XYZ file of N, CA, C and O in Angstrom:
448
model
N 52.130 -97.671 55.488
C 51.211 -97.725 54.373
C 49.832 -97.225 54.775
O 49.223 -96.436 54.082
N 49.307 -97.732 55.900
C 47.973 -97.323 56.326
C 47.971 -95.851 56.745
O 46.957 -95.169 56.618
N 49.095 -95.360 57.273
C 49.189 -93.950 57.650
C 49.036 -93.055 56.417
O 48.313 -92.069 56.443
N 49.703 -93.398 55.304
C 49.589 -92.618 54.067
C 48.178 -92.707 53.496
O 47.631 -91.727 53.016
N 47.569 -93.887 53.575
C 46.213 -94.065 53.084
C 45.232 -93.228 53.898
O 44.381 -92.542 53.349
N 45.367 -93.272 55.219
C 44.490 -92.492 56.092
C 44.664 -90.993 55.834
O 43.695 -90.249 55.759
N 45.902 -90.546 55.699
C 46.171 -89.139 55.436
C 45.593 -88.717 54.088
O 44.993 -87.645 53.962
N 45.728 -89.563 53.077
C 45.179 -89.254 51.753
C 43.663 -89.160 51.781
O 43.077 -88.223 51.219
N 43.005 -90.094 52.450
C 41.536 -90.062 52.540
C 41.084 -88.841 53.321
O 40.124 -88.172 52.952
N 41.800 -88.520 54.403
C 41.446 -87.357 55.207
C 41.558 -86.075 54.380
O 40.686 -85.199 54.440
N 42.622 -85.935 53.604
C 42.798 -84.726 52.774
C 41.726 -84.628 51.697
O 41.220 -83.537 51.414
N 41.357 -85.741 51.092
C 40.302 -85.726 50.077
C 38.980 -85.304 50.704
O 38.242 -84.482 50.162
N 38.662 -85.838 51.870
C 37.422 -85.476 52.553
C 37.448 -84.015 52.976
O 36.450 -83.307 52.878
N 38.600 -83.536 53.457
C 38.719 -82.160 53.909
C 38.542 -81.185 52.747
O 37.830 -80.199 52.865
N 39.178 -81.450 51.613
C 39.044 -80.552 50.469
C 37.638 -80.589 49.897
O 37.142 -79.586 49.405
N 36.959 -81.726 49.969
C 35.579 -81.796 49.511
C 34.656 -81.025 50.421
O 33.685 -80.404 49.985
N 34.932 -81.023 51.717
C 34.086 -80.310 52.676
C 34.306 -78.809 52.597
O 33.398 -78.029 52.884
N 35.495 -78.385 52.209
C 35.804 -76.958 52.156
C 35.598 -76.355 50.779
O 35.931 -75.200 50.566
N 35.085 -77.142 49.849
C 34.877 -76.655 48.487
C 33.881 -75.505 48.505
O 32.809 -75.622 49.084
N 34.213 -74.373 47.882
C 33.290 -73.230 47.905
C 32.043 -73.525 47.073
O 32.088 -74.240 46.076
N 30.926 -72.963 47.476
C 29.688 -73.102 46.721
C 29.626 -72.048 45.634
O 30.006 -70.898 45.840
N 29.175 -72.412 44.484
C 29.078 -71.494 43.360
C 27.617 -71.178 43.097
O 26.727 -71.961 43.380
N 27.390 -70.029 42.508
C 26.021 -69.587 42.234
C 25.315 -70.514 41.248
O 24.108 -70.686 41.303
N 26.064 -71.148 40.325
C 25.449 -72.023 39.340
C 24.870 -73.269 39.984
O 23.986 -73.889 39.435
N 25.394 -73.675 41.140
C 24.938 -74.891 41.776
C 23.652 -74.678 42.566
O 22.967 -75.622 42.908
N 23.330 -73.448 42.873
C 22.128 -73.169 43.643
C 20.932 -73.179 42.717
O 20.982 -72.675 41.598
N 19.850 -73.763 43.198
C 18.641 -73.848 42.382
C 18.023 -72.455 42.257
O 17.850 -71.755 43.246
N 17.710 -72.071 41.017
C 17.085 -70.778 40.769
C 15.619 -70.989 40.451
O 15.237 -71.991 39.852
N 14.834 -70.039 40.836
C 13.423 -70.086 40.466
C 13.330 -69.836 38.964
O 14.100 -69.047 38.407
N 12.429 -70.531 38.261
C 12.325 -70.307 36.818
C 11.924 -68.870 36.506
O 11.108 -68.277 37.206
N 12.553 -68.336 35.490
C 12.271 -66.957 35.092
C 10.911 -66.879 34.417
O 10.509 -67.803 33.714
N 10.195 -65.775 34.608
C 8.905 -65.634 33.923
C 9.106 -65.500 32.418
O 10.124 -64.989 31.968
N 8.147 -65.983 31.643
C 8.235 -65.928 30.191
C 7.596 -64.646 29.673
O 6.621 -64.167 30.224
N 8.148 -64.117 28.601
C 7.553 -62.981 27.912
C 7.565 -63.298 26.433
O 8.613 -63.543 25.853
N 6.390 -63.324 25.807
C 6.288 -63.608 24.378
C 6.783 -62.404 23.590
O 6.467 -61.260 23.907
N 7.570 -62.670 22.550
C 8.119 -61.625 21.702
C 7.594 -61.839 20.301
O 7.665 -62.939 19.762
N 7.044 -60.800 19.697
C 6.568 -60.910 18.320
C 7.312 -59.894 17.459
O 7.885 -58.934 17.963
N 7.293 -60.124 16.163
C 8.035 -59.278 15.234
C 7.204 -58.087 14.799
O 6.012 -58.207 14.538
N 7.850 -56.956 14.708
C 7.202 -55.764 14.183
C 7.504 -55.672 12.694
O 8.398 -56.329 12.177
N 6.763 -54.844 12.016
C 7.021 -54.632 10.596
C 8.350 -53.912 10.418
O 8.602 -52.885 11.021
N 9.219 -54.476 9.621
C 10.517 -53.875 9.344
C 10.461 -53.167 7.994
O 9.615 -53.468 7.151
N 11.364 -52.230 7.810
C 11.422 -51.562 6.517
C 11.941 -52.557 5.484
O 12.909 -53.274 5.732
N 11.301 -52.622 4.346
C 11.627 -53.611 3.327
C 12.805 -53.165 2.476
O 12.950 -51.992 2.154
N 13.626 -54.130 2.120
C 14.682 -53.898 1.144
C 14.067 -54.095 -0.237
O 13.086 -54.791 -0.412
N 14.666 -53.521 -1.234
C 14.180 -53.696 -2.598
C 15.254 -54.375 -3.434
O 16.425 -54.391 -3.062
N 14.846 -54.909 -4.567
C 15.793 -55.589 -5.456
C 16.814 -54.617 -6.020
O 17.918 -55.011 -6.378
N 16.478 -53.336 -6.095
C 17.413 -52.344 -6.624
C 18.524 -52.000 -5.635
O 19.562 -51.486 -6.017
N 18.316 -52.285 -4.352
C 19.290 -51.885 -3.338
C 20.414 -52.897 -3.137
O 21.256 -52.689 -2.295
N 20.452 -53.963 -3.879
C 21.519 -54.959 -3.729
C 22.160 -55.256 -5.065
O 21.557 -55.083 -6.123
N 23.392 -55.735 -5.017
C 24.103 -56.039 -6.255
C 23.850 -57.466 -6.703
O 23.564 -57.707 -7.867
N 23.976 -58.442 -5.791
C 23.754 -59.845 -6.151
C 22.269 -60.165 -6.007
O 21.673 -59.893 -4.978
N 21.676 -60.746 -7.022
C 20.251 -61.079 -7.004
C 20.069 -62.492 -6.454
O 20.828 -63.400 -6.791
N 19.054 -62.683 -5.627
C 18.729 -63.996 -5.065
C 17.226 -64.223 -5.187
O 16.454 -63.282 -5.300
N 16.821 -65.505 -5.162
C 15.397 -65.809 -5.284
C 14.733 -66.051 -3.932
O 13.534 -65.881 -3.796
N 15.495 -66.468 -2.904
C 14.929 -66.670 -1.571
C 16.049 -66.867 -0.554
O 17.204 -67.092 -0.925
N 15.682 -66.778 0.707
C 16.606 -67.048 1.808
C 15.947 -68.098 2.689
O 14.817 -67.926 3.129
N 16.653 -69.200 2.937
C 16.148 -70.254 3.813
C 16.940 -70.218 5.113
O 18.162 -70.219 5.093
N 16.228 -70.184 6.225
C 16.863 -70.104 7.542
C 16.991 -71.501 8.126
O 16.022 -72.251 8.180
N 18.200 -71.855 8.552
C 18.453 -73.111 9.258
C 18.931 -72.769 10.662
O 19.884 -72.026 10.825
N 18.275 -73.312 11.677
C 18.699 -73.081 13.053
C 19.864 -73.998 13.375
O 19.740 -75.208 13.295
N 20.991 -73.414 13.749
C 22.176 -74.203 14.091
C 22.634 -73.871 15.506
O 23.816 -73.817 15.788
N 21.686 -73.633 16.393
C 22.005 -73.327 17.782
C 21.527 -74.463 18.663
O 20.616 -75.206 18.302
N 22.109 -74.618 19.827
C 21.777 -75.734 20.706
C 20.459 -75.518 21.430
O 19.804 -76.473 21.824
N 20.052 -74.272 21.622
C 18.843 -74.005 22.389
C 17.879 -73.191 21.542
O 18.116 -72.015 21.298
N 16.824 -73.829 21.062
C 15.841 -73.105 20.257
C 14.564 -72.847 21.036
O 13.551 -72.482 20.455
N 14.586 -73.026 22.339
C 13.396 -72.802 23.146
C 13.231 -71.334 23.504
O 12.139 -70.890 23.810
N 14.308 -70.572 23.481
C 14.206 -69.160 23.848
C 15.214 -68.334 23.060
O 16.209 -68.836 22.564
N 14.909 -67.057 22.968
C 15.802 -66.123 22.282
C 16.922 -65.700 23.212
O 18.065 -65.567 22.819
N 16.597 -65.501 24.461
C 17.584 -65.088 25.445
C 16.895 -64.596 26.696
O 15.760 -64.960 26.982
N 17.585 -63.742 27.443
C 17.046 -63.193 28.671
C 17.116 -61.677 28.616
O 18.011 -61.105 28.014
N 16.170 -61.043 29.279
C 16.147 -59.592 29.402
C 16.241 -59.245 30.873
O 15.725 -59.962 31.715
N 16.888 -58.143 31.164
C 16.906 -57.647 32.534
C 15.983 -56.448 32.590
O 16.138 -55.504 31.821
N 15.009 -56.514 33.471
C 14.003 -55.465 33.538
C 13.906 -54.910 34.943
O 14.229 -55.580 35.915
N 13.441 -53.698 35.035
C 13.146 -53.091 36.330
C 14.368 -52.535 37.036
O 15.495 -52.639 36.581
N 14.085 -51.970 38.186
C 15.114 -51.333 38.983
C 16.118 -52.332 39.540
O 17.297 -52.045 39.676
N 15.654 -53.547 39.823
C 16.517 -54.559 40.414
C 17.026 -55.572 39.391
O 17.501 -56.634 39.755
N 16.926 -55.251 38.107
C 17.396 -56.118 37.020
C 16.819 -57.526 37.125
O 17.538 -58.514 37.102
N 15.514 -57.614 37.241
C 14.844 -58.909 37.262
C 15.022 -59.583 35.919
O 14.929 -58.954 34.875
N 15.282 -60.884 35.941
C 15.532 -61.630 34.715
C 14.206 -62.131 34.145
O 13.413 -62.742 34.841
N 13.961 -61.836 32.856
C 12.777 -62.297 32.150
C 13.241 -63.075 30.930
O 14.116 -62.630 30.191
N 12.673 -64.231 30.713
C 13.040 -65.085 29.591
C 12.260 -64.637 28.346
O 11.052 -64.494 28.386
N 12.968 -64.396 27.236
C 12.330 -64.004 25.977
C 12.161 -65.240 25.107
O 13.136 -65.864 24.713
N 10.905 -65.615 24.855
C 10.614 -66.790 24.033
C 9.862 -66.337 22.790
O 9.073 -65.407 22.836
N 10.110 -66.967 21.634
C 9.384 -66.588 20.421
C 7.919 -67.005 20.517
O 7.575 -67.935 21.241
N 7.060 -66.301 19.778
C 5.630 -66.610 19.832
C 5.261 -67.819 18.973
O 4.107 -68.219 18.939
N 6.225 -68.404 18.296
C 6.033 -69.645 17.528
C 7.345 -70.408 17.515
O 8.301 -69.994 18.147
N 7.411 -71.525 16.819
C 8.629 -72.330 16.728
C 9.770 -71.468 16.170
O 9.554 -70.639 15.297
N 10.989 -71.661 16.695
C 12.119 -70.772 16.382
C 12.429 -70.698 14.890
O 12.663 -69.617 14.358
N 12.440 -71.833 14.188
C 12.731 -71.811 12.748
C 11.715 -70.989 11.979
O 12.068 -70.174 11.118
N 10.434 -71.184 12.280
C 9.378 -70.407 11.632
C 9.443 -68.939 11.993
O 9.160 -68.057 11.175
N 9.811 -68.659 13.238
C 9.945 -67.283 13.720
C 11.018 -66.536 12.923
O 10.796 -65.433 12.427
N 12.182 -67.160 12.776
C 13.278 -66.530 12.034
C 12.985 -66.458 10.537
O 13.308 -65.468 9.878
N 12.345 -67.516 9.985
C 12.009 -67.511 8.561
C 11.015 -66.401 8.245
O 11.136 -65.717 7.228
N 10.029 -66.190 9.127
C 9.056 -65.123 8.916
C 9.733 -63.754 8.940
O 9.435 -62.886 8.123
N 10.681 -63.570 9.861
C 11.402 -62.305 9.927
C 12.181 -62.049 8.641
O 12.142 -60.951 8.081
N 12.890 -63.062 8.163
C 13.683 -62.914 6.931
C 12.769 -62.624 5.749
O 13.050 -61.741 4.934
N 11.655 -63.355 5.642
C 10.732 -63.132 4.531
C 10.113 -61.746 4.578
O 9.973 -61.083 3.540
N 9.731 -61.279 5.762
C 9.131 -59.951 5.894
C 10.140 -58.846 5.610
O 9.806 -57.819 5.035
N 11.379 -59.047 6.024
C 12.391 -58.002 5.871
C 13.000 -57.968 4.473
O 13.167 -56.900 3.888
N 13.329 -59.136 3.934
C 14.055 -59.185 2.664
C 13.193 -59.643 1.493
O 13.698 -59.809 0.389
N 11.899 -59.871 1.715
C 11.030 -60.393 0.662
C 10.936 -59.500 -0.568
O 10.734 -59.987 -1.677
N 11.123 -58.201 -0.401
C 11.022 -57.276 -1.527
C 12.190 -57.329 -2.490
O 12.133 -56.746 -3.576
N 13.257 -58.017 -2.142
C 14.430 -58.044 -3.024
C 14.627 -59.379 -3.718
O 15.608 -59.565 -4.415
N 13.701 -60.309 -3.567
C 13.831 -61.607 -4.233
C 13.492 -61.502 -5.704
O 12.528 -60.858 -6.085
N 14.324 -62.134 -6.525
C 14.121 -62.155 -7.973
C 13.960 -63.608 -8.400
O 14.847 -64.425 -8.149
N 12.838 -63.983 -9.020
C 12.640 -65.385 -9.419
C 13.715 -65.868 -10.371
O 14.239 -65.121 -11.211
N 14.095 -67.137 -10.241
C 15.069 -67.753 -11.136
C 16.513 -67.567 -10.739
O 17.411 -68.026 -11.427
N 16.782 -66.877 -9.646
C 18.155 -66.653 -9.191
C 18.502 -67.658 -8.089
O 17.639 -68.354 -7.563
N 19.774 -67.753 -7.678
C 20.174 -68.702 -6.633
C 19.509 -68.371 -5.284
O 19.116 -67.244 -5.028
N 19.396 -69.423 -4.436
C 18.842 -69.249 -3.098
C 19.966 -69.175 -2.077
O 21.002 -69.786 -2.247
N 19.749 -68.423 -1.020
C 20.689 -68.363 0.099
C 20.191 -69.265 1.215
O 18.986 -69.342 1.446
N 21.093 -69.930 1.903
C 20.720 -70.753 3.057
C 21.394 -70.177 4.261
O 22.553 -69.882 4.265
């Protein structure tokens, strides 16, 4: 009985000691931040769509609203974190309003 117990403990310790290290487990230096702002987009018009709407409301349904994503820059593909210049919901709502604001018709249904 003790022989099997000793062998089992030894194998568990051995496999734990030989476990390969993964890149995710290594501590990374925080990526530098780069503020991203919206440029003026070409506006849609109410004539260019078939279904008429009065507004579009943006709801954030993502787990991480602190950043948009990451960019790889430079010759060595340095990672730069892309963060919005304001709160994510407001950032996306402003983009939708600036881009699609010309096609809203009062009194019609709203999109969410």
